[in-house]
mmCIF file with all atom_site columns, C-alpha atoms in Angstrom:
data_model
loop_
_atom_site.group_PDB
_atom_site.id
_atom_site.type_symbol
_atom_site.label_atom_id
_atom_site.label_alt_id
_atom_site.label_comp_id
_atom_site.label_asym_id
_atom_site.label_entity_id
_atom_site.label_seq_id
_atom_site.pdbx_PDB_ins_code
_atom_site.Cartn_x
_atom_site.Cartn_y
_atom_site.Cartn_z
_atom_site.occupancy
_atom_site.B_iso_or_equiv
_atom_site.pdbx_formal_charge
_atom_site.auth_seq_id
_atom_site.auth_comp_id
_atom_site.auth_asym_id
_atom_site.auth_atom_id
_atom_site.pdbx_PDB_model_num
ATOM 1   C CA . MET A 1 1   ? -237.678 -21.479 -73.720 1.00 38.00 ? 121 MET A CA 1
ATOM 2   C CA . SER A 1 2   ? -238.340 -20.669 -70.085 1.00 44.00 ? 122 SER A CA 1
ATOM 3   C CA . GLY A 1 3   ? -240.199 -23.212 -68.018 1.00 52.00 ? 123 GLY A CA 1
ATOM 4   C CA . ILE A 1 4   ? -243.302 -22.624 -66.001 1.00 56.00 ? 124 ILE A CA 1
ATOM 5   C CA . SER A 1 5   ? -242.654 -25.518 -63.674 1.00 60.00 ? 125 SER A CA 1
ATOM 6   C CA . LYS A 1 6   ? -243.209 -24.874 -60.024 1.00 79.00 ? 126 LYS A CA 1
ATOM 7   C CA . GLY A 1 7   ? -240.863 -26.135 -57.360 1.00 91.00 ? 127 GLY A CA 1
ATOM 8   C CA . ILE A 1 8   ? -241.796 -27.833 -54.127 1.00 95.00 ? 128 ILE A CA 1
ATOM 9   C CA . ASP A 1 9   ? -243.315 -25.424 -51.612 1.00 96.00 ? 129 ASP A CA 1
ATOM 10  C CA . LYS A 1 10  ? -244.148 -27.731 -48.732 1.00 97.00 ? 130 LYS A CA 1
ATOM 11  C CA . ALA A 1 11  ? -243.152 -31.347 -48.114 1.00 98.00 ? 131 ALA A CA 1
ATOM 12  C CA . GLU A 1 12  ? -244.022 -33.960 -45.536 1.00 97.00 ? 132 GLU A CA 1
ATOM 13  C CA . VAL A 1 13  ? -241.650 -36.724 -44.445 1.00 97.00 ? 133 VAL A CA 1
ATOM 14  C CA . SER A 1 14  ? -243.154 -39.659 -42.553 1.00 97.00 ? 134 SER A CA 1
ATOM 15  C CA . VAL A 1 15  ? -241.742 -42.788 -40.935 1.00 97.00 ? 135 VAL A CA 1
ATOM 16  C CA . LYS A 1 16  ? -243.512 -45.776 -39.412 1.00 96.00 ? 136 LYS A CA 1
ATOM 17  C CA . TRP A 1 17  ? -242.580 -49.122 -37.911 1.00 94.00 ? 137 TRP A CA 1
ATOM 18  C CA . ASP A 1 18  ? -244.182 -51.903 -35.908 1.00 93.00 ? 138 ASP A CA 1
ATOM 19  C CA . PRO A 1 19  ? -243.675 -52.016 -32.127 1.00 92.00 ? 139 PRO A CA 1
ATOM 20  C CA . SER A 1 20  ? -241.212 -54.489 -30.644 1.00 89.00 ? 140 SER A CA 1
ATOM 21  C CA . PRO A 1 21  ? -242.698 -57.816 -29.527 1.00 89.00 ? 141 PRO A CA 1
ATOM 22  C CA . ALA A 1 22  ? -243.965 -58.011 -25.938 1.00 89.00 ? 142 ALA A CA 1
ATOM 23  C CA . GLY A 1 23  ? -241.131 -58.304 -23.443 1.00 89.00 ? 143 GLY A CA 1
ATOM 24  C CA . GLU A 1 24  ? -238.511 -56.754 -25.738 1.00 89.00 ? 144 GLU A CA 1
ATOM 25  C CA . ASP A 1 25  ? -237.070 -53.264 -25.500 1.00 88.00 ? 145 ASP A CA 1
ATOM 26  C CA . PRO A 1 26  ? -238.902 -50.628 -27.574 1.00 89.00 ? 146 PRO A CA 1
ATOM 27  C CA . THR A 1 27  ? -237.630 -49.552 -30.972 1.00 91.00 ? 147 THR A CA 1
ATOM 28  C CA . ASP A 1 28  ? -237.402 -45.803 -31.589 1.00 92.00 ? 148 ASP A CA 1
ATOM 29  C CA . LEU A 1 29  ? -236.787 -44.131 -34.947 1.00 94.00 ? 149 LEU A CA 1
ATOM 30  C CA . ASP A 1 30  ? -236.312 -40.374 -35.174 1.00 93.00 ? 150 ASP A CA 1
ATOM 31  C CA . ILE A 1 31  ? -236.543 -38.032 -38.161 1.00 95.00 ? 151 ILE A CA 1
ATOM 32  C CA . VAL A 1 32  ? -233.748 -35.449 -38.354 1.00 94.00 ? 152 VAL A CA 1
ATOM 33  C CA . ALA A 1 33  ? -233.438 -32.505 -40.779 1.00 95.00 ? 153 ALA A CA 1
ATOM 34  C CA . GLY A 1 34  ? -230.422 -30.263 -41.364 1.00 95.00 ? 154 GLY A CA 1
ATOM 35  C CA . THR A 1 35  ? -230.296 -26.948 -43.229 1.00 96.00 ? 155 THR A CA 1
ATOM 36  C CA . TYR A 1 36  ? -227.334 -25.752 -45.296 1.00 96.00 ? 156 TYR A CA 1
ATOM 37  C CA . THR A 1 37  ? -226.442 -22.356 -46.737 1.00 96.00 ? 157 THR A CA 1
ATOM 38  C CA . SER A 1 38  ? -224.859 -21.393 -50.039 1.00 94.00 ? 158 SER A CA 1
ATOM 39  C CA . ASP A 1 39  ? -221.632 -20.587 -48.146 1.00 94.00 ? 159 ASP A CA 1
ATOM 40  C CA . ASP A 1 40  ? -221.190 -24.240 -47.090 1.00 93.00 ? 160 ASP A CA 1
ATOM 41  C CA . PRO A 1 41  ? -223.810 -26.446 -48.779 1.00 93.00 ? 161 PRO A CA 1
ATOM 42  C CA . TYR A 1 42  ? -222.034 -29.727 -47.886 1.00 93.00 ? 162 TYR A CA 1
ATOM 43  C CA . GLY A 1 43  ? -220.521 -28.805 -44.535 1.00 90.00 ? 163 GLY A CA 1
ATOM 44  C CA . ALA A 1 44  ? -222.057 -28.686 -41.089 1.00 90.00 ? 164 ALA A CA 1
ATOM 45  C CA . PRO A 1 45  ? -225.758 -27.783 -40.948 1.00 93.00 ? 165 PRO A CA 1
ATOM 46  C CA . VAL A 1 46  ? -226.691 -24.297 -39.750 1.00 94.00 ? 166 VAL A CA 1
ATOM 47  C CA . TYR A 1 47  ? -229.330 -25.886 -37.538 1.00 94.00 ? 167 TYR A CA 1
ATOM 48  C CA . VAL A 1 48  ? -230.815 -29.326 -36.989 1.00 93.00 ? 168 VAL A CA 1
ATOM 49  C CA . VAL A 1 49  ? -234.448 -30.165 -36.298 1.00 93.00 ? 169 VAL A CA 1
ATOM 50  C CA . HIS A 1 50  ? -235.318 -33.348 -34.403 1.00 90.00 ? 170 HIS A CA 1
ATOM 51  C CA . PHE A 1 51  ? -237.478 -34.575 -31.504 1.00 86.00 ? 171 PHE A CA 1
ATOM 52  C CA . ASP A 1 52  ? -235.984 -32.135 -29.031 1.00 80.00 ? 172 ASP A CA 1
ATOM 53  C CA . SER A 1 53  ? -235.456 -29.048 -31.218 1.00 83.00 ? 173 SER A CA 1
ATOM 54  C CA . ARG A 1 54  ? -237.221 -26.964 -33.818 1.00 84.00 ? 174 ARG A CA 1
ATOM 55  C CA . SER A 1 55  ? -236.234 -24.572 -36.571 1.00 91.00 ? 175 SER A CA 1
ATOM 56  C CA . PRO A 1 56  ? -235.718 -21.009 -35.336 1.00 91.00 ? 176 PRO A CA 1
ATOM 57  C CA . ASP A 1 57  ? -238.101 -19.616 -37.974 1.00 92.00 ? 177 ASP A CA 1
ATOM 58  C CA . GLY A 1 58  ? -240.802 -22.296 -37.625 1.00 93.00 ? 178 GLY A CA 1
ATOM 59  C CA . THR A 1 59  ? -240.382 -23.590 -41.189 1.00 95.00 ? 179 THR A CA 1
ATOM 60  C CA . ILE A 1 60  ? -239.472 -27.166 -40.219 1.00 97.00 ? 180 ILE A CA 1
ATOM 61  C CA . ASN A 1 61  ? -241.554 -28.909 -37.573 1.00 93.00 ? 181 ASN A CA 1
ATOM 62  C CA . LEU A 1 62  ? -241.776 -32.392 -36.156 1.00 91.00 ? 182 LEU A CA 1
ATOM 63  C CA . ASN A 1 63  ? -245.537 -32.844 -35.946 1.00 88.00 ? 183 ASN A CA 1
ATOM 64  C CA . ARG A 1 64  ? -245.620 -36.362 -34.547 1.00 82.00 ? 184 ARG A CA 1
ATOM 65  C CA . ASP A 1 65  ? -243.031 -38.185 -32.442 1.00 78.00 ? 185 ASP A CA 1
ATOM 66  C CA . SER A 1 66  ? -243.185 -41.817 -31.320 1.00 79.00 ? 186 SER A CA 1
ATOM 67  C CA . HIS A 1 67  ? -240.866 -43.595 -28.915 1.00 76.00 ? 187 HIS A CA 1
ATOM 68  C CA . ASP A 1 68  ? -242.065 -47.106 -29.658 1.00 79.00 ? 188 ASP A CA 1
ATOM 69  C CA . GLY A 1 69  ? -243.887 -47.392 -33.020 1.00 77.00 ? 189 GLY A CA 1
ATOM 70  C CA . LYS A 1 70  ? -247.295 -47.700 -31.366 1.00 81.00 ? 190 LYS A CA 1
ATOM 71  C CA . GLY A 1 71  ? -248.828 -44.802 -33.272 1.00 71.00 ? 191 GLY A CA 1
ATOM 72  C CA . PHE A 1 72  ? -251.736 -45.112 -35.641 1.00 75.00 ? 192 PHE A CA 1
ATOM 73  C CA . GLY A 1 73  ? -250.495 -44.895 -39.208 1.00 86.00 ? 193 GLY A CA 1
ATOM 74  C CA . TRP A 1 74  ? -247.312 -42.868 -39.530 1.00 92.00 ? 194 TRP A CA 1
ATOM 75  C CA . ASP A 1 75  ? -245.420 -42.732 -36.217 1.00 93.00 ? 195 ASP A CA 1
ATOM 76  C CA . GLU A 1 76  ? -243.134 -39.764 -36.980 1.00 94.00 ? 196 GLU A CA 1
ATOM 77  C CA . VAL A 1 77  ? -244.133 -36.890 -39.276 1.00 95.00 ? 197 VAL A CA 1
ATOM 78  C CA . MET A 1 78  ? -242.064 -33.809 -40.173 1.00 96.00 ? 198 MET A CA 1
ATOM 79  C CA . THR A 1 79  ? -243.334 -30.869 -42.228 1.00 97.00 ? 199 THR A CA 1
ATOM 80  C CA . LEU A 1 80  ? -240.916 -28.717 -44.236 1.00 97.00 ? 200 LEU A CA 1
ATOM 81  C CA . GLU A 1 81  ? -242.248 -25.355 -45.435 1.00 97.00 ? 201 GLU A CA 1
ATOM 82  C CA . LEU A 1 82  ? -239.486 -24.830 -47.989 1.00 97.00 ? 202 LEU A CA 1
ATOM 83  C CA . GLU A 1 83  ? -241.040 -21.758 -49.632 1.00 96.00 ? 203 GLU A CA 1
ATOM 84  C CA . ARG A 1 84  ? -240.708 -19.907 -46.306 1.00 96.00 ? 204 ARG A CA 1
ATOM 85  C CA . LEU A 1 85  ? -237.008 -20.677 -45.797 1.00 96.00 ? 205 LEU A CA 1
ATOM 86  C CA . ASP A 1 86  ? -234.682 -17.698 -46.062 1.00 96.00 ? 206 ASP A CA 1
ATOM 87  C CA . ALA A 1 87  ? -232.937 -17.384 -49.462 1.00 95.00 ? 207 ALA A CA 1
ATOM 88  C CA . ARG A 1 88  ? -229.531 -18.149 -47.915 1.00 95.00 ? 208 ARG A CA 1
ATOM 89  C CA . TYR A 1 89  ? -230.595 -21.779 -47.379 1.00 97.00 ? 209 TYR A CA 1
ATOM 90  C CA . VAL A 1 90  ? -229.914 -23.917 -50.456 1.00 97.00 ? 210 VAL A CA 1
ATOM 91  C CA . ARG A 1 91  ? -230.196 -27.479 -49.103 1.00 96.00 ? 211 ARG A CA 1
ATOM 92  C CA . VAL A 1 92  ? -232.247 -29.385 -46.572 1.00 97.00 ? 212 VAL A CA 1
ATOM 93  C CA . VAL A 1 93  ? -231.235 -32.983 -45.886 1.00 96.00 ? 213 VAL A CA 1
ATOM 94  C CA . VAL A 1 94  ? -233.578 -35.315 -44.010 1.00 96.00 ? 214 VAL A CA 1
ATOM 95  C CA . GLY A 1 95  ? -232.472 -38.469 -42.261 1.00 95.00 ? 215 GLY A CA 1
ATOM 96  C CA . VAL A 1 96  ? -233.690 -41.128 -39.853 1.00 95.00 ? 216 VAL A CA 1
ATOM 97  C CA . VAL A 1 97  ? -231.835 -42.363 -36.774 1.00 94.00 ? 217 VAL A CA 1
ATOM 98  C CA . VAL A 1 98  ? -232.358 -45.666 -34.938 1.00 94.00 ? 218 VAL A CA 1
ATOM 99  C CA . GLN A 1 99  ? -232.024 -44.777 -31.260 1.00 90.00 ? 219 GLN A CA 1
ATOM 100 C CA . GLN A 1 100 ? -229.425 -46.851 -29.386 1.00 90.00 ? 220 GLN A CA 1
ATOM 101 C CA . ARG A 1 101 ? -230.706 -46.614 -25.806 1.00 87.00 ? 221 ARG A CA 1
ATOM 102 C CA . TYR A 1 102 ? -231.150 -50.371 -25.443 1.00 84.00 ? 222 TYR A CA 1
ATOM 103 C CA . GLY A 1 103 ? -228.099 -51.675 -27.286 1.00 85.00 ? 223 GLY A CA 1
ATOM 104 C CA . HIS A 1 104 ? -226.972 -51.747 -30.903 1.00 88.00 ? 224 HIS A CA 1
ATOM 105 C CA . HIS A 1 105 ? -229.973 -51.651 -33.246 1.00 91.00 ? 225 HIS A CA 1
ATOM 106 C CA . THR A 1 106 ? -229.939 -51.378 -37.030 1.00 94.00 ? 226 THR A CA 1
ATOM 107 C CA . PHE A 1 107 ? -232.701 -50.930 -39.602 1.00 96.00 ? 227 PHE A CA 1
ATOM 108 C CA . GLY A 1 108 ? -232.517 -54.695 -40.194 1.00 95.00 ? 228 GLY A CA 1
ATOM 109 C CA . ARG A 1 109 ? -233.771 -55.250 -36.625 1.00 93.00 ? 229 ARG A CA 1
ATOM 110 C CA . VAL A 1 110 ? -236.678 -52.801 -36.919 1.00 95.00 ? 230 VAL A CA 1
ATOM 111 C CA . LEU A 1 111 ? -240.013 -54.488 -37.623 1.00 95.00 ? 231 LEU A CA 1
ATOM 112 C CA . ARG A 1 112 ? -241.621 -53.350 -40.891 1.00 95.00 ? 232 ARG A CA 1
ATOM 113 C CA . PRO A 1 113 ? -240.052 -49.891 -41.174 1.00 96.00 ? 233 PRO A CA 1
ATOM 114 C CA . ALA A 1 114 ? -241.288 -47.587 -43.932 1.00 97.00 ? 234 ALA A CA 1
ATOM 115 C CA . LEU A 1 115 ? -240.775 -44.032 -45.100 1.00 97.00 ? 235 LEU A CA 1
ATOM 116 C CA . ARG A 1 116 ? -242.764 -41.711 -47.310 1.00 98.00 ? 236 ARG A CA 1
ATOM 117 C CA . VAL A 1 117 ? -241.956 -38.284 -48.718 1.00 98.00 ? 237 VAL A CA 1
ATOM 118 C CA . ARG A 1 118 ? -244.789 -36.358 -50.296 1.00 97.00 ? 238 ARG A CA 1
ATOM 119 C CA . GLU A 1 119 ? -245.897 -32.961 -51.480 1.00 97.00 ? 239 GLU A CA 1
ATOM 120 C CA . GLY A 1 120 ? -249.602 -32.596 -50.843 1.00 95.00 ? 240 GLY A CA 1
ATOM 121 C CA . TYR A 1 121 ? -251.129 -35.853 -52.054 1.00 94.00 ? 241 TYR A CA 1
ATOM 122 C CA . THR A 1 122 ? -248.279 -36.586 -54.464 1.00 96.00 ? 242 THR A CA 1
ATOM 123 C CA . VAL A 1 123 ? -245.895 -39.254 -53.178 1.00 97.00 ? 243 VAL A CA 1
ATOM 124 C CA . LEU A 1 124 ? -242.331 -38.324 -54.108 1.00 97.00 ? 244 LEU A CA 1
ATOM 125 C CA . ALA A 1 125 ? -240.636 -41.365 -52.539 1.00 97.00 ? 245 ALA A CA 1
ATOM 126 C CA . GLU A 1 126 ? -241.401 -44.503 -50.552 1.00 97.00 ? 246 GLU A CA 1
ATOM 127 C CA . ASP A 1 127 ? -238.983 -47.046 -49.122 1.00 97.00 ? 247 ASP A CA 1
ATOM 128 C CA . ASP A 1 128 ? -238.686 -49.781 -46.496 1.00 97.00 ? 248 ASP A CA 1
ATOM 129 C CA . PHE A 1 129 ? -234.995 -49.369 -45.498 1.00 97.00 ? 249 PHE A CA 1
ATOM 130 C CA . ALA A 1 130 ? -234.219 -52.835 -46.951 1.00 97.00 ? 250 ALA A CA 1
ATOM 131 C CA . GLY A 1 131 ? -231.265 -51.313 -48.817 1.00 97.00 ? 251 GLY A CA 1
ATOM 132 C CA . VAL A 1 132 ? -229.534 -50.302 -45.556 1.00 97.00 ? 252 VAL A CA 1
ATOM 133 C CA . PRO A 1 133 ? -230.144 -53.214 -43.135 1.00 97.00 ? 253 PRO A CA 1
ATOM 134 C CA . ASP A 1 134 ? -226.842 -52.784 -41.251 1.00 95.00 ? 254 ASP A CA 1
ATOM 135 C CA . ALA A 1 135 ? -227.141 -49.002 -40.862 1.00 95.00 ? 255 ALA A CA 1
ATOM 136 C CA . THR A 1 136 ? -227.989 -47.201 -37.633 1.00 94.00 ? 256 THR A CA 1
ATOM 137 C CA . ALA A 1 137 ? -228.936 -44.009 -39.482 1.00 94.00 ? 257 ALA A CA 1
ATOM 138 C CA . ALA A 1 138 ? -229.775 -43.031 -43.060 1.00 95.00 ? 258 ALA A CA 1
ATOM 139 C CA . THR A 1 139 ? -230.395 -39.986 -45.178 1.00 95.00 ? 259 THR A CA 1
ATOM 140 C CA . ILE A 1 140 ? -233.725 -40.365 -46.949 1.00 96.00 ? 260 ILE A CA 1
ATOM 141 C CA . ALA A 1 141 ? -234.386 -37.090 -48.777 1.00 96.00 ? 261 ALA A CA 1
ATOM 142 C CA . GLU A 1 142 ? -232.619 -34.017 -50.056 1.00 96.00 ? 262 GLU A CA 1
ATOM 143 C CA . PHE A 1 143 ? -234.259 -30.770 -51.085 1.00 97.00 ? 263 PHE A CA 1
ATOM 144 C CA . VAL A 1 144 ? -232.117 -28.405 -53.158 1.00 97.00 ? 264 VAL A CA 1
ATOM 145 C CA . ARG A 1 145 ? -232.836 -24.847 -54.270 1.00 96.00 ? 265 ARG A CA 1
ATOM 146 C CA . ASP A 1 146 ? -232.141 -24.424 -58.003 1.00 94.00 ? 266 ASP A CA 1
ATOM 147 C CA . ASP A 1 147 ? -230.771 -21.345 -59.800 1.00 92.00 ? 267 ASP A CA 1
ATOM 148 C CA . ASP A 1 148 ? -234.325 -19.974 -60.163 1.00 93.00 ? 268 ASP A CA 1
ATOM 149 C CA . GLY A 1 149 ? -234.906 -20.219 -56.415 1.00 93.00 ? 269 GLY A CA 1
ATOM 150 C CA . GLU A 1 150 ? -237.284 -23.201 -56.717 1.00 96.00 ? 270 GLU A CA 1
ATOM 151 C CA . TRP A 1 151 ? -236.930 -26.233 -54.467 1.00 97.00 ? 271 TRP A CA 1
ATOM 152 C CA . ARG A 1 152 ? -236.309 -29.627 -56.087 1.00 97.00 ? 272 ARG A CA 1
ATOM 153 C CA . PHE A 1 153 ? -236.463 -33.070 -54.504 1.00 97.00 ? 273 PHE A CA 1
ATOM 154 C CA . ARG A 1 154 ? -233.710 -35.664 -54.766 1.00 94.00 ? 274 ARG A CA 1
ATOM 155 C CA . ALA A 1 155 ? -234.603 -39.148 -53.607 1.00 91.00 ? 275 ALA A CA 1
ATOM 156 C CA . GLY A 1 156 ? -232.015 -41.488 -52.231 1.00 90.00 ? 276 GLY A CA 1
ATOM 157 C CA . LEU A 1 157 ? -231.393 -43.752 -49.289 1.00 94.00 ? 277 LEU A CA 1
ATOM 158 C CA . THR A 1 158 ? -227.850 -43.649 -47.906 1.00 93.00 ? 278 THR A CA 1
ATOM 159 C CA . GLY A 1 159 ? -226.993 -45.652 -44.815 1.00 93.00 ? 279 GLY A CA 1
ATOM 160 C CA . PHE A 1 160 ? -224.560 -44.783 -42.046 1.00 92.00 ? 280 PHE A CA 1
ATOM 161 C CA . ASP A 1 161 ? -223.201 -47.386 -39.656 1.00 84.00 ? 281 ASP A CA 1
ATOM 162 C CA . ASP A 1 162 ? -221.440 -45.082 -37.235 1.00 69.00 ? 282 ASP A CA 1
ATOM 163 C CA . ASP A 1 163 ? -222.035 -46.155 -33.640 1.00 57.00 ? 283 ASP A CA 1
ATOM 164 C CA . ASP A 1 164 ? -221.742 -42.533 -32.490 1.00 58.00 ? 284 ASP A CA 1
ATOM 165 C CA . LEU A 1 165 ? -225.103 -41.195 -33.635 1.00 61.00 ? 285 LEU A CA 1
ATOM 166 C CA . ALA A 1 166 ? -224.318 -37.842 -32.064 1.00 72.00 ? 286 ALA A CA 1
ATOM 167 C CA . THR A 1 167 ? -222.126 -37.210 -35.130 1.00 81.00 ? 287 THR A CA 1
ATOM 168 C CA . PHE A 1 168 ? -224.840 -38.069 -37.681 1.00 87.00 ? 288 PHE A CA 1
ATOM 169 C CA . PRO A 1 169 ? -226.308 -34.546 -37.936 1.00 82.00 ? 289 PRO A CA 1
ATOM 170 C CA . ARG A 1 170 ? -222.814 -33.217 -38.716 1.00 81.00 ? 290 ARG A CA 1
ATOM 171 C CA . VAL A 1 171 ? -222.082 -35.758 -41.462 1.00 87.00 ? 291 VAL A CA 1
ATOM 172 C CA . MET A 1 172 ? -225.484 -36.396 -43.040 1.00 89.00 ? 292 MET A CA 1
ATOM 173 C CA . GLY A 1 173 ? -225.169 -33.431 -45.403 1.00 88.00 ? 293 GLY A CA 1
ATOM 174 C CA . ARG A 1 174 ? -221.877 -34.459 -46.973 1.00 84.00 ? 294 ARG A CA 1
ATOM 175 C CA . SER A 1 175 ? -221.889 -34.891 -50.724 1.00 69.00 ? 295 SER A CA 1
ATOM 176 C CA . ARG A 1 176 ? -223.196 -38.252 -51.884 1.00 63.00 ? 296 ARG A CA 1
ATOM 177 C CA . ALA A 1 177 ? -221.015 -40.242 -54.244 1.00 51.00 ? 297 ALA A CA 1
#
């Protein structure tokens, strides 16, 4: 029997947190997305989208960027138009980085962090980063193209505690155990 299920066409990933208390350095979380091809689905991403870059084809966009958590509602929002991605892309991994400009900060030091992944009005995942308190970065979502060409969502929070966050985009797409 063949299915008539439809994959995910467009997803939104959002992150929010409370601002640091008065007199303390600001806290800055950043959403990062990497794209992977069928030639190397768990290697280095073909391109990375974050606060200072965009996808070359306009399919992945950071719509809202906060440096301090003082936004209204969701502070960072990224839209992924998966149905428009070229067929050679088979994975998109989304992560969040805690910026380290003001010293070593982990998710455990961020005030009331939260994430949400949704398709339209349907919430696919929500989390508060409590499972990775000592991490400085985490993968939060994975979108994978199936054999029929449809995009599927895989939830999962995986923390990274590497002090060199410049390496995170290169390692975030490695296979999860």
